[in-house]
Amino acid sequence: MIVPMKKVSIVMLNSERKSALKKLRKIGLVHLETVEGHGPVLQAFKDASAAADKALSVLDEIKLPKKLLPAQVELSSDEADKRAREIVALSDRKKALMDLISQDTQELDRLSKWGSVNPDDFKYLAEKGVCMYMYEIPVEKYGLIGENSKTMVVNSVGKIIRFLLLSEEEVLERPADLPPEAFAVPMPEKSSGEFQAEIAASKNEISSIEKSLEDAKKYSSAIAGFKENLAGNIEFENIFSGMERDMPKEVSGEKSAGLETIEEALEKVAEEEKDRSGKLAWLTGYVPEDSMEDFASACKMNEWAFAASDPAEEDPVPTKLRNNKLVSIIYPLTDFLDVTPGYHEFDISGWFLLFFCIFFAMIFGDAGYGAIISLLGLLLLAKSKSGKRSLPVLVTLLGLCTTAYGIFTCSWFGIDYKVLPEWMVGLSLKPISKAKLDLVYNMGDRLAEDTANTNQKIFCFMLALVQLSIAHIKCFMADKKSLKCLGDLGSLLQLWGMFYVVMSLVVDATKYPLSDTGNPISIFGGAVNLPSAMPLIAIGVLLFGFVLSFIFSNYEGSIGKSVLESCKNIISVLLGVVNVFSDIVSYIRLWAVALAGGAISSTVNSMALNIFGANGGVVAKMVIFGILMVVLLCFGHGLNAILNVLSVVVHGVRLNTLEFSQHLGMAWSGTKYRPFSENGNANKEIRIEGLGKAINAMGSLGKLR
């Protein structure tokens, strides 16, 4: 269930807001509304965090053999900050040197055909009355240079002639008798030798920097811990500086220019905090309704004033879910997917878990894989700590469900059912097990496979019918006090009618006709029999559901306005019927993916047996190819298992978060309830040396948190 929330506003003295926030964090009940903090202290914390983050990125890029990895060194907060900034500076310097090498190399490449070029030589000759300018021109165009231009050929390489244009005085404009193909070569800023020396010096400095960075890897853990601690300080300072206060905005809203250290920032804020003891500060947040008594007691104890009310429709209310221990095992998955229902949406955690287990089992579809997953889950469960067992329990449950479905379909590592023991075949279910249909009911290999595949498709569509019906029933119950519930009923009837249409168009039009043939309609080989009039009933239910949905789906107090709204969106309304069809058909992906996985398993087995069977005879030879067979089996089935995991994420999750959720009207637009609280290392004190003066001046600001 989604826990009801109360919107609260807390008022306190401005002079006490620092200590009040610390106490509020200890209480750990209030999910605060997003605020935009400002000020030099917050900026200093963010800058320190950015430097630490960049330093860690730089160190992560340095790959060393395990034997050469240095032992980690513990650092104080001040030292970690300094080391992080030093690492960033070294990285920036290395990048600048690499850019310089690139530029110098380009210049050398440009001048390489000219030999050694020194601009000082050109300047010296110019002072003596001999001005020279470098040019390049195609060989066939050199003869077009006019007699007024004195030239000296330097070399001719390929189809290009390099020459010097000679003049007794500085040439300010391009000579008129030079052909347009003559290209003036810009004079370099340095000589070729200077470029080469600069490249060599840069490479030496880069080598020294790389050694320093390799040595700095011993600070990785300390800098990572420093960055983690900064996260809590940034959160605290953001709230502290962003709180509403009854004071002129210009007093605390300015950003001080030129502040580079946290010490300077604290000194600046200390000056701003003087003489404000009589003013108020306040903040707004959300508290679970069942925790309001504890919250009120805390406010009374700390002498805070507060007001509480029900959240408005437009308020960004966080979502807190509360379910029993069984349903809660789905939370690791939803947290990984980062999906949270909106406060005014449905909590489908239980249904999500139920159908995800079914989808997972059908996609893997193999009892052998399921047994391995179950053992893995039990192993994780044995090693997990108390309070962190949701994921191992979920893995174990998924493995058991997969094992059960694999037993029902007689699928064991893709092994041909004809060589499996009779008891395994006997455990499978007739409608969906081709093994039982063939070996027990003598339907023949081909017919048994076609029948089992058809029944599995039908089972997929029945899953769609059940899950999507649950969605519309939940909507109906939510709107039962309004005529809008008739629109939900109409959507449900459309779904039921469309189910039969899907059976006819996708499964078998002969067995499931769209007209009354006078013959009963059987499902699962006669396990379920429907009356011959079922096609007419289904179409009638579909049309009646469409009418109900058209009239009442937009009901907001007036039937006329609801019909008018449907008329305005007639294209969307008609497409909605098509969407019902496509959503039901979408569940066939469960059968298709499982079929592909089974084919891969069978192919891997065949390849392994062929390798071993074709190379038998000599014992040594059999041992070698036996090992190859085992390796191939492990690799092939391991790869297939990985592909199945990806398929679960793509398909199994999709059916819950898209098809099912769309019929519920859910957008997963929620924000998870995260109270302002003390959580692990992120709230440890950060002590930076040299702040004594600033801290004493600030009084109530106290330590860096």
XYZ file of C-alpha atoms in Angstrom:
705
model
C 0.000 0.000 0.000
C 0.972 3.640 -0.449
C 1.293 5.244 2.976
C -0.821 8.437 3.346
C 1.241 11.601 3.810
C 0.774 14.912 5.582
C 2.250 18.142 4.297
C 4.018 19.974 7.134
C 5.616 23.401 7.502
C 8.114 23.861 10.335
C 8.945 27.311 11.736
C 12.007 28.035 13.898
C 14.237 30.923 14.932
C 16.700 31.860 12.246
C 19.519 31.866 14.786
C 18.730 28.229 15.625
C 18.166 26.850 12.157
C 21.601 25.190 12.020
C 21.050 23.210 15.226
C 17.400 22.664 14.288
C 18.396 21.039 10.997
C 20.792 18.743 12.834
C 18.002 17.687 15.185
C 15.593 17.281 12.271
C 18.096 15.032 10.568
C 18.338 12.869 13.676
C 14.552 12.548 13.791
C 14.617 11.225 10.198
C 10.907 11.588 9.405
C 10.517 14.586 7.103
C 10.914 14.308 3.343
C 11.812 17.897 2.502
C 10.631 19.681 -0.595
C 13.366 20.501 -3.071
C 15.091 23.791 -2.323
C 17.745 25.677 -4.253
C 20.541 26.566 -1.882
C 23.131 29.230 -2.518
C 26.081 30.898 -0.922
C 29.846 30.493 -0.684
C 29.866 27.555 1.749
C 27.643 25.428 -0.483
C 29.692 26.389 -3.515
C 32.910 25.516 -1.693
C 31.538 22.079 -0.800
C 30.409 21.509 -4.409
C 33.797 22.573 -5.752
C 35.545 20.190 -3.365
C 33.200 17.372 -4.397
C 33.744 18.106 -8.097
C 37.523 18.052 -7.590
C 37.316 14.751 -5.706
C 35.089 13.241 -8.387
C 37.436 14.308 -11.177
C 40.449 13.048 -9.229
C 38.820 9.632 -8.813
C 38.070 9.518 -12.552
C 41.705 10.290 -13.307
C 42.937 7.585 -10.928
C 40.446 5.028 -12.266
C 41.855 5.481 -15.768
C 45.289 4.382 -14.539
C 45.468 0.595 -14.849
C 48.166 -1.204 -12.888
C 48.796 -4.924 -12.326
C 47.530 -6.120 -8.964
C 51.077 -6.697 -7.773
C 51.966 -3.042 -8.409
C 48.902 -1.523 -6.776
C 50.051 0.636 -3.827
C 48.678 0.159 -0.325
C 45.934 2.659 0.492
C 46.834 5.572 2.750
C 44.431 7.222 5.187
C 44.093 10.986 4.934
C 42.353 13.687 6.901
C 39.623 15.648 5.132
C 41.992 18.557 4.592
C 44.700 16.311 3.140
C 42.213 14.445 0.925
C 40.957 17.756 -0.446
C 44.507 18.925 -1.190
C 45.500 15.638 -2.791
C 42.383 15.648 -4.978
C 43.121 19.162 -6.223
C 46.768 18.221 -6.858
C 45.681 15.211 -8.910
C 43.281 17.362 -10.937
C 46.037 19.935 -11.512
C 48.443 17.212 -12.678
C 45.797 15.791 -15.005
C 45.045 19.223 -16.466
C 48.764 19.874 -16.915
C 49.203 16.546 -18.683
C 46.314 17.366 -21.016
C 47.812 20.795 -21.780
C 51.212 19.224 -22.522
C 49.630 16.669 -24.861
C 47.859 19.485 -26.713
C 51.170 21.361 -26.948
C 52.913 18.259 -28.337
C 50.133 17.886 -30.894
C 50.457 21.514 -31.996
C 54.254 21.349 -32.173
C 54.105 18.086 -34.122
C 51.721 19.655 -36.629
C 54.132 22.579 -37.089
C 57.066 20.234 -37.618
C 55.058 18.222 -40.147
C 54.166 21.443 -41.953
C 57.820 22.504 -42.132
C 59.356 19.046 -42.613
C 59.828 19.492 -46.407
C 61.637 22.785 -45.818
C 64.332 21.297 -43.642
C 65.381 23.223 -40.537
C 63.558 26.559 -40.352
C 64.556 29.304 -37.917
C 62.542 32.564 -37.943
C 65.496 34.343 -36.283
C 67.596 33.705 -39.411
C 64.954 35.350 -41.562
C 64.842 38.351 -39.211
C 68.629 38.671 -39.293
C 68.746 38.656 -43.104
C 65.879 41.163 -43.242
C 67.920 43.531 -41.091
C 70.742 43.177 -43.658
C 68.400 44.093 -46.507
C 67.516 40.606 -47.698
C 63.847 39.797 -47.074
C 62.784 36.228 -47.797
C 59.323 34.652 -47.851
C 58.462 30.953 -48.159
C 56.133 29.785 -50.955
C 54.922 26.511 -52.447
C 53.636 26.096 -56.002
C 52.801 23.201 -58.369
C 55.727 22.295 -60.649
C 53.884 23.170 -63.841
C 53.000 26.660 -62.537
C 56.475 27.724 -61.443
C 57.335 28.994 -64.918
C 54.423 31.462 -64.767
C 56.118 33.565 -62.076
C 56.879 37.028 -63.495
C 60.381 38.439 -64.018
C 59.836 41.124 -61.378
C 59.710 38.502 -58.634
C 63.105 37.148 -57.649
C 62.915 33.573 -56.414
C 65.216 30.856 -55.127
C 64.183 27.211 -55.353
C 64.702 25.306 -52.101
C 63.570 21.869 -53.273
C 61.111 20.018 -55.431
C 59.373 17.008 -53.886
C 56.685 15.247 -55.845
C 54.653 17.786 -57.780
C 55.402 20.745 -55.474
C 58.239 23.258 -55.737
C 59.284 25.143 -52.614
C 60.916 28.470 -53.219
C 61.915 31.669 -51.467
C 60.643 35.037 -52.679
C 63.558 37.505 -52.387
C 63.239 41.240 -51.888
C 65.464 44.105 -50.726
C 62.638 45.538 -48.633
C 59.654 44.221 -46.690
C 56.846 42.949 -48.935
C 53.524 44.176 -47.540
C 51.318 43.034 -50.406
C 51.371 39.915 -52.548
C 53.337 40.564 -55.777
C 51.042 40.900 -58.784
C 53.131 38.615 -61.007
C 52.846 35.624 -58.653
C 50.345 33.026 -59.993
C 47.311 32.430 -57.751
C 48.529 28.834 -57.269
C 51.540 30.093 -55.294
C 50.779 29.443 -51.624
C 52.487 31.570 -48.966
C 53.824 29.407 -46.131
C 53.318 31.181 -42.757
C 56.462 31.766 -40.754
C 56.557 29.618 -37.587
C 56.832 31.257 -34.180
C 59.779 29.049 -33.233
C 62.570 27.232 -34.980
C 62.358 23.544 -35.845
C 64.937 22.818 -33.177
C 62.924 24.670 -30.542
C 59.818 22.711 -31.478
C 61.719 19.432 -31.138
C 63.182 20.466 -27.794
C 59.772 21.544 -26.526
C 58.260 18.188 -27.560
C 61.038 16.287 -25.791
C 60.663 18.388 -22.625
C 56.875 17.927 -22.678
C 57.222 14.161 -23.021
C 59.622 14.057 -20.086
C 57.241 16.114 -17.974
C 54.314 13.876 -18.971
C 56.327 10.824 -17.941
C 56.975 12.437 -14.556
C 53.292 13.330 -14.158
C 52.231 9.759 -14.974
C 54.556 8.412 -12.310
C 53.115 10.890 -9.802
C 49.567 9.867 -10.719
C 50.416 6.170 -10.402
C 51.800 6.878 -6.944
C 48.663 8.898 -6.132
C 46.484 5.777 -6.551
C 47.275 5.101 -2.893
C 44.904 7.974 -2.077
C 41.920 6.532 -4.003
C 40.058 5.164 -0.985
C 40.676 8.287 1.099
C 39.438 10.603 -1.662
C 36.414 8.355 -2.287
C 35.531 8.497 1.415
C 36.005 12.262 1.407
C 33.650 12.610 -1.563
C 31.047 10.368 0.085
C 31.150 12.464 3.238
C 30.813 15.635 1.213
C 27.473 14.386 -0.169
C 25.850 14.721 3.247
C 27.417 18.154 3.780
C 26.178 19.364 0.400
C 22.654 18.121 1.171
C 22.693 19.799 4.586
C 24.137 23.092 3.363
C 21.761 23.170 0.388
C 18.785 22.960 2.756
C 20.341 25.330 5.277
C 21.102 28.042 2.735
C 17.871 27.509 0.788
C 15.458 27.806 3.735
C 12.893 30.563 3.585
C 13.621 33.420 6.004
C 12.016 36.768 6.794
C 15.017 38.845 5.781
C 16.062 40.897 2.757
C 17.094 38.623 -0.068
C 20.281 40.538 -0.754
C 21.613 39.733 2.703
C 22.328 36.062 2.045
C 21.589 35.463 -1.610
C 24.781 36.903 -3.070
C 27.576 34.749 -4.393
C 30.912 36.055 -3.261
C 33.405 36.438 -6.063
C 36.873 35.018 -5.721
C 36.182 32.605 -2.835
C 38.283 29.507 -3.365
C 38.487 27.802 0.028
C 35.921 26.581 2.518
C 37.621 28.658 5.215
C 37.060 31.889 3.276
C 33.463 30.865 2.606
C 32.783 30.251 6.284
C 34.291 33.596 7.250
C 32.039 35.335 4.728
C 28.925 33.587 6.027
C 29.937 34.341 9.623
C 29.811 38.048 8.821
C 26.365 37.664 7.237
C 24.987 35.718 10.218
C 25.570 38.482 12.779
C 22.595 40.268 14.406
C 19.826 38.009 13.066
C 18.772 36.222 16.232
C 15.229 37.580 16.245
C 14.207 36.488 12.720
C 12.352 33.349 11.658
C 13.135 30.555 9.208
C 10.921 27.776 7.904
C 10.821 24.802 5.575
C 8.203 22.486 4.101
C 8.108 18.738 3.734
C 6.054 15.570 4.056
C 5.631 13.141 6.954
C 3.893 9.731 6.882
C 0.497 10.022 8.510
C 1.257 7.227 10.954
C 4.419 9.073 12.095
C 2.721 12.393 12.802
C 2.491 11.719 16.537
C 6.268 11.203 16.786
C 6.852 14.266 14.623
C 4.577 16.449 16.757
C 6.338 15.291 19.932
C 9.722 16.162 18.423
C 8.496 19.623 17.429
C 7.155 20.238 20.920
C 10.388 19.067 22.522
C 12.492 21.365 20.306
C 10.055 24.303 20.554
C 9.310 24.427 16.829
C 5.994 25.611 15.477
C 4.452 23.512 12.716
C 1.332 23.289 10.578
C 0.037 20.085 8.976
C -2.503 19.553 6.213
C -3.490 17.070 3.534
C -1.390 17.476 0.367
C -2.986 19.235 -2.587
C -3.366 17.464 -5.919
C -0.457 19.395 -7.445
C 1.951 18.933 -4.513
C 5.088 16.831 -5.210
C 4.190 14.262 -2.559
C 6.755 11.466 -2.134
C 5.663 7.834 -2.234
C 6.314 5.484 0.650
C 5.370 1.844 0.097
C 4.522 -0.555 2.898
C 3.876 -4.212 2.210
C 4.353 -7.554 3.920
C 7.714 -9.327 3.857
C 6.781 -11.506 0.876
C 5.718 -8.634 -1.388
C 8.667 -6.509 -0.243
C 11.159 -8.843 -1.917
C 10.300 -7.137 -5.226
C 11.794 -3.843 -3.986
C 15.403 -4.628 -5.078
C 14.115 -4.968 -8.646
C 11.992 -1.800 -8.621
C 14.866 0.092 -6.989
C 17.215 -1.150 -9.716
C 14.739 -0.056 -12.386
C 14.227 3.220 -10.498
C 10.450 3.066 -10.870
C 8.168 4.474 -8.188
C 4.388 4.864 -8.451
C 3.011 8.365 -8.036
C 1.389 9.243 -4.725
C -2.056 9.201 -6.358
C -1.350 6.043 -8.393
C -1.683 2.370 -7.479
C 0.771 0.268 -5.512
C 1.071 -2.854 -7.672
C 4.029 -4.382 -5.834
C 2.171 -7.646 -5.125
C 0.876 -8.054 -8.674
C 4.281 -7.013 -10.038
C 5.951 -9.779 -8.021
C 3.382 -12.424 -8.984
C 3.451 -11.807 -12.718
C 7.172 -11.124 -12.856
C 7.790 -14.556 -11.357
C 5.541 -16.099 -14.015
C 7.172 -14.132 -16.836
C 10.658 -14.983 -15.582
C 9.802 -18.672 -15.401
C 8.302 -18.715 -18.901
C 11.219 -16.854 -20.496
C 13.846 -19.164 -18.971
C 11.442 -22.097 -19.339
C 13.949 -24.725 -18.219
C 13.920 -26.739 -15.000
C 17.694 -27.212 -15.094
C 18.328 -23.473 -15.311
C 15.770 -22.943 -12.563
C 17.546 -25.388 -10.251
C 20.863 -23.555 -10.742
C 19.212 -20.181 -10.073
C 17.603 -21.584 -6.919
C 20.945 -22.876 -5.642
C 22.539 -19.508 -6.398
C 19.774 -17.767 -4.457
C 20.198 -20.087 -1.481
C 23.962 -19.500 -1.521
C 23.418 -15.724 -1.514
C 20.857 -16.132 1.259
C 23.326 -18.057 3.410
C 25.953 -15.325 3.009
C 23.629 -12.337 3.323
C 23.255 -10.279 6.467
C 20.020 -9.860 8.374
C 17.927 -7.092 6.866
C 19.493 -7.518 3.415
C 17.911 -10.760 2.326
C 15.271 -9.490 -0.093
C 17.425 -10.014 -3.185
C 18.559 -13.575 -2.308
C 14.961 -14.530 -1.481
C 13.769 -13.032 -4.780
C 16.435 -14.948 -6.731
C 15.493 -18.180 -4.959
C 11.785 -17.642 -5.652
C 12.453 -16.922 -9.337
C 14.553 -20.079 -9.548
C 11.817 -22.212 -7.976
C 9.185 -20.771 -10.332
C 11.442 -21.474 -13.311
C 12.026 -25.019 -12.113
C 8.287 -25.583 -11.752
C 7.513 -24.265 -15.249
C 10.365 -26.313 -16.716
C 8.935 -29.432 -15.050
C 5.480 -28.668 -16.494
C 6.908 -28.320 -20.041
C 9.455 -31.157 -19.567
C 12.425 -28.913 -20.381
C 15.765 -29.908 -18.817
C 18.830 -28.115 -20.220
C 17.403 -28.480 -23.727
C 17.804 -32.296 -23.616
C 15.640 -34.236 -26.070
C 12.612 -35.425 -24.131
C 12.870 -38.875 -25.737
C 15.967 -39.682 -23.684
C 14.630 -38.315 -20.400
C 13.417 -40.690 -17.648
C 9.719 -41.570 -17.718
C 9.096 -39.938 -14.338
C 10.210 -36.561 -15.709
C 7.794 -36.887 -18.591
C 5.077 -37.985 -16.190
C 5.482 -34.802 -14.103
C 4.794 -32.550 -17.091
C 1.372 -31.140 -17.970
C -0.469 -32.461 -20.997
C -1.600 -29.189 -22.646
C 1.834 -27.511 -22.758
C 4.248 -30.483 -22.743
C 5.048 -31.904 -26.171
C 6.843 -34.769 -24.393
C 3.666 -35.952 -22.695
C 1.538 -35.351 -25.769
C 3.915 -37.502 -27.816
C 5.086 -40.261 -25.491
C 1.986 -40.668 -23.309
C -0.861 -39.669 -25.601
C 0.843 -40.913 -28.832
C 0.171 -37.765 -30.863
C 3.401 -38.031 -32.811
C 6.452 -35.787 -32.622
C 5.349 -33.094 -35.098
C 1.713 -32.896 -34.008
C 2.696 -32.907 -30.340
C 5.091 -29.989 -30.880
C 2.493 -27.951 -32.822
C -0.184 -28.641 -30.215
C 2.076 -27.739 -27.300
C 3.177 -24.510 -29.013
C -0.440 -23.566 -29.742
C -1.476 -24.210 -26.149
C 1.467 -22.190 -24.855
C 0.382 -19.269 -27.049
C -3.124 -19.547 -25.640
C -1.679 -19.605 -22.130
C 0.204 -16.347 -22.917
C -3.017 -14.701 -24.069
C -4.857 -15.954 -21.004
C -2.142 -14.391 -18.860
C -2.759 -11.135 -20.706
C -6.499 -11.448 -20.093
C -6.012 -12.057 -16.365
C -3.398 -9.379 -15.744
C -5.085 -6.656 -17.795
C -8.478 -7.545 -16.274
C -6.961 -6.981 -12.828
C -5.870 -3.525 -14.019
C -9.371 -2.540 -15.120
C -10.999 -4.019 -12.016
C -8.660 -1.907 -9.848
C -9.638 1.181 -11.879
C -13.322 0.269 -11.502
C -12.972 -0.020 -7.724
C -11.110 3.288 -7.523
C -13.888 5.073 -9.470
C -16.852 3.177 -7.986
C -18.283 6.368 -6.440
C -18.491 7.997 -9.858
C -20.151 7.096 -13.142
C -16.645 6.970 -14.548
C -16.521 3.409 -13.237
C -18.850 2.479 -16.133
C -16.098 3.614 -18.489
C -13.712 1.260 -16.653
C -16.286 -1.505 -16.994
C -16.472 -0.765 -20.711
C -12.695 -1.090 -21.039
C -12.875 -4.416 -19.208
C -15.593 -5.694 -21.563
C -13.569 -4.562 -24.584
C -10.649 -6.574 -23.252
C -12.749 -9.718 -22.833
C -14.300 -9.404 -26.270
C -10.960 -8.684 -27.910
C -9.454 -11.784 -26.303
C -11.566 -14.013 -28.525
C -10.718 -11.904 -31.594
C -7.016 -12.439 -30.856
C -7.605 -16.196 -30.531
C -9.210 -16.190 -33.977
C -6.733 -13.933 -35.790
C -3.489 -15.087 -34.158
C -3.982 -18.667 -32.945
C -6.335 -20.447 -35.366
C -9.224 -18.951 -37.355
C -10.650 -22.433 -38.005
C -10.801 -23.526 -34.374
C -11.890 -20.088 -33.176
C -14.166 -18.699 -35.925
C -15.760 -15.259 -35.832
C -19.187 -16.693 -36.674
C -21.519 -19.281 -35.142
C -20.787 -22.634 -36.848
C -23.050 -24.620 -34.557
C -20.089 -26.518 -33.077
C -18.761 -26.021 -29.536
C -15.385 -24.291 -29.308
C -12.714 -26.180 -27.378
C -9.597 -24.791 -25.729
C -6.568 -26.851 -24.645
C -7.711 -29.888 -26.601
C -11.144 -30.064 -25.031
C -10.081 -29.202 -21.494
C -12.350 -26.148 -21.762
C -15.412 -26.015 -24.036
C -17.195 -22.818 -25.064
C -20.658 -22.557 -26.660
C -20.879 -22.243 -30.437
C -22.361 -18.742 -30.035
C -19.182 -17.517 -28.345
C -18.027 -15.496 -31.435
C -21.259 -13.501 -31.444
C -21.136 -13.096 -27.669
C -17.520 -11.894 -27.821
C -18.203 -9.349 -30.581
C -21.318 -8.146 -28.752
C -19.366 -7.733 -25.499
C -16.647 -5.845 -27.417
C -19.133 -3.434 -28.992
C -21.056 -2.894 -25.756
C -17.792 -2.226 -23.919
C -16.804 0.308 -26.583
C -20.088 2.157 -26.141
C -19.735 2.272 -22.346
C -16.146 3.465 -22.638
C -17.081 6.084 -25.243
C -19.804 7.538 -23.023
C -18.272 7.374 -19.556
C -14.463 7.210 -19.841
C -14.146 11.021 -19.621
C -16.950 11.518 -17.094
C -16.342 14.443 -14.720
C -19.883 15.211 -13.555
C -21.578 15.528 -16.942
C -22.399 12.726 -19.400
C -22.780 15.223 -22.248
C -19.321 16.691 -21.693
C -17.875 13.179 -21.463
C -19.390 12.202 -24.831
C -18.261 15.491 -26.358
C -14.715 14.890 -25.144
C -14.752 11.407 -26.716
C -15.995 12.900 -29.979
C -13.161 15.427 -29.954
C -10.667 12.599 -29.546
C -12.409 10.087 -31.798
C -9.154 8.995 -33.463
C -7.545 8.263 -30.097
C -10.696 6.425 -28.982
C -10.623 4.183 -32.062
C -6.897 3.612 -31.708
C -7.585 2.580 -28.120
C -9.467 -0.464 -29.421
C -6.495 -1.355 -31.606
C -4.196 -0.912 -28.611
C -6.221 -3.468 -26.650
C -5.595 -5.964 -29.464
C -1.854 -5.190 -29.629
C -1.469 -5.318 -25.842
C -2.948 -8.832 -25.683
C -0.830 -10.011 -28.618
C 2.239 -8.483 -26.954
C 2.218 -11.313 -24.394
C 3.131 -13.810 -27.104
C 6.700 -12.575 -26.641
C 6.912 -14.878 -23.600
C 6.412 -17.944 -25.789
C 8.649 -16.662 -28.596
C 11.621 -15.845 -26.349
C 11.302 -19.168 -24.520
C 11.189 -20.989 -27.874
C 14.390 -19.242 -28.980
C 16.131 -20.096 -25.699
C 15.103 -23.741 -26.001
C 16.430 -23.859 -29.566
C 19.796 -22.476 -28.443
C 20.029 -25.059 -25.645
C 19.218 -27.881 -28.029
C 21.759 -26.645 -30.592
C 24.512 -26.411 -27.969
C 23.777 -29.988 -26.859
C 23.876 -31.256 -30.445
C 27.195 -29.525 -31.155
C 28.751 -30.924 -27.991
C 27.578 -34.476 -28.712
C 28.781 -34.286 -32.316
C 32.250 -33.170 -31.186
C 32.522 -36.050 -28.738
C 30.832 -38.668 -30.890
C 32.896 -37.951 -34.016
C 36.187 -38.166 -32.121
C 35.753 -41.276 -30.002
C 37.856 -44.409 -30.006
C 41.215 -43.737 -28.406
C 41.012 -43.091 -24.671
C 43.335 -40.066 -24.725
C 41.415 -38.640 -27.645
C 38.101 -39.203 -25.871
C 39.365 -37.424 -22.755
C 40.495 -34.357 -24.733
C 37.273 -34.054 -26.699
C 35.283 -34.859 -23.576
C 36.838 -31.808 -21.933
C 36.052 -29.734 -25.044
C 32.468 -30.968 -24.884
C 32.118 -29.872 -21.246
C 33.640 -26.470 -22.034
C 31.259 -26.006 -24.969
C 28.265 -27.004 -22.856
C 29.195 -24.613 -20.051
C 29.904 -21.753 -22.436
C 26.821 -22.320 -24.583
C 24.358 -22.710 -21.731
C 26.008 -19.848 -19.819
C 25.599 -17.556 -22.831
C 21.990 -18.677 -23.219
C 21.329 -17.915 -19.540
C 22.772 -14.404 -19.970
C 20.574 -13.822 -23.015
C 17.577 -14.989 -20.992
C 18.398 -12.502 -18.224
C 18.465 -9.719 -20.801
C 15.173 -10.967 -22.199
C 13.625 -10.847 -18.735
C 14.705 -7.224 -18.350
C 13.452 -6.283 -21.810
C 10.259 -8.327 -21.985
C 9.295 -9.532 -18.511
C 9.689 -6.094 -16.951
C 8.039 -4.374 -19.913
C 4.771 -6.278 -19.553
C 4.466 -5.018 -15.971
C 5.682 -1.452 -16.407
C 4.126 -0.762 -19.811
C 1.140 -2.898 -20.859
C -0.190 -3.563 -17.351
C 0.590 -0.037 -16.158
C -1.023 1.624 -19.180
C -4.290 -0.151 -18.480
C -4.007 1.052 -14.882
C -3.362 4.597 -16.054
C 0.005 4.583 -14.257
C 2.947 6.707 -15.403
C 5.392 5.724 -12.623
C 5.801 9.432 -11.974
C 6.466 9.136 -8.253
C 9.349 10.290 -6.097
C 10.553 7.792 -3.537
C 10.132 8.839 0.099
C 13.610 9.802 1.315
C 13.468 11.535 4.694
C 16.157 13.990 5.718
C 18.150 11.681 7.972
C 21.538 10.469 9.081
C 22.715 7.724 6.780
C 26.126 6.145 7.275
C 29.338 7.795 6.143
C 27.571 10.578 4.267
C 26.967 12.333 7.593
C 30.359 11.907 9.221
C 32.148 15.076 10.209
C 34.515 16.622 7.714
C 37.337 18.407 9.502
C 39.538 20.710 7.498
C 42.515 22.255 9.196
C 42.874 25.998 9.436
C 39.210 26.723 10.041
C 39.422 27.482 13.760
C 39.130 31.229 13.325
C 36.152 30.950 10.980
C 34.352 28.416 13.163
C 34.776 30.490 16.308
C 33.467 33.543 14.485
C 30.359 31.712 13.337
C 29.268 30.457 16.751
C 26.199 28.391 16.108
C 27.441 27.277 12.707
C 29.780 24.954 14.569
C 31.731 22.242 12.843
C 31.637 21.346 9.207
C 29.104 18.593 9.186
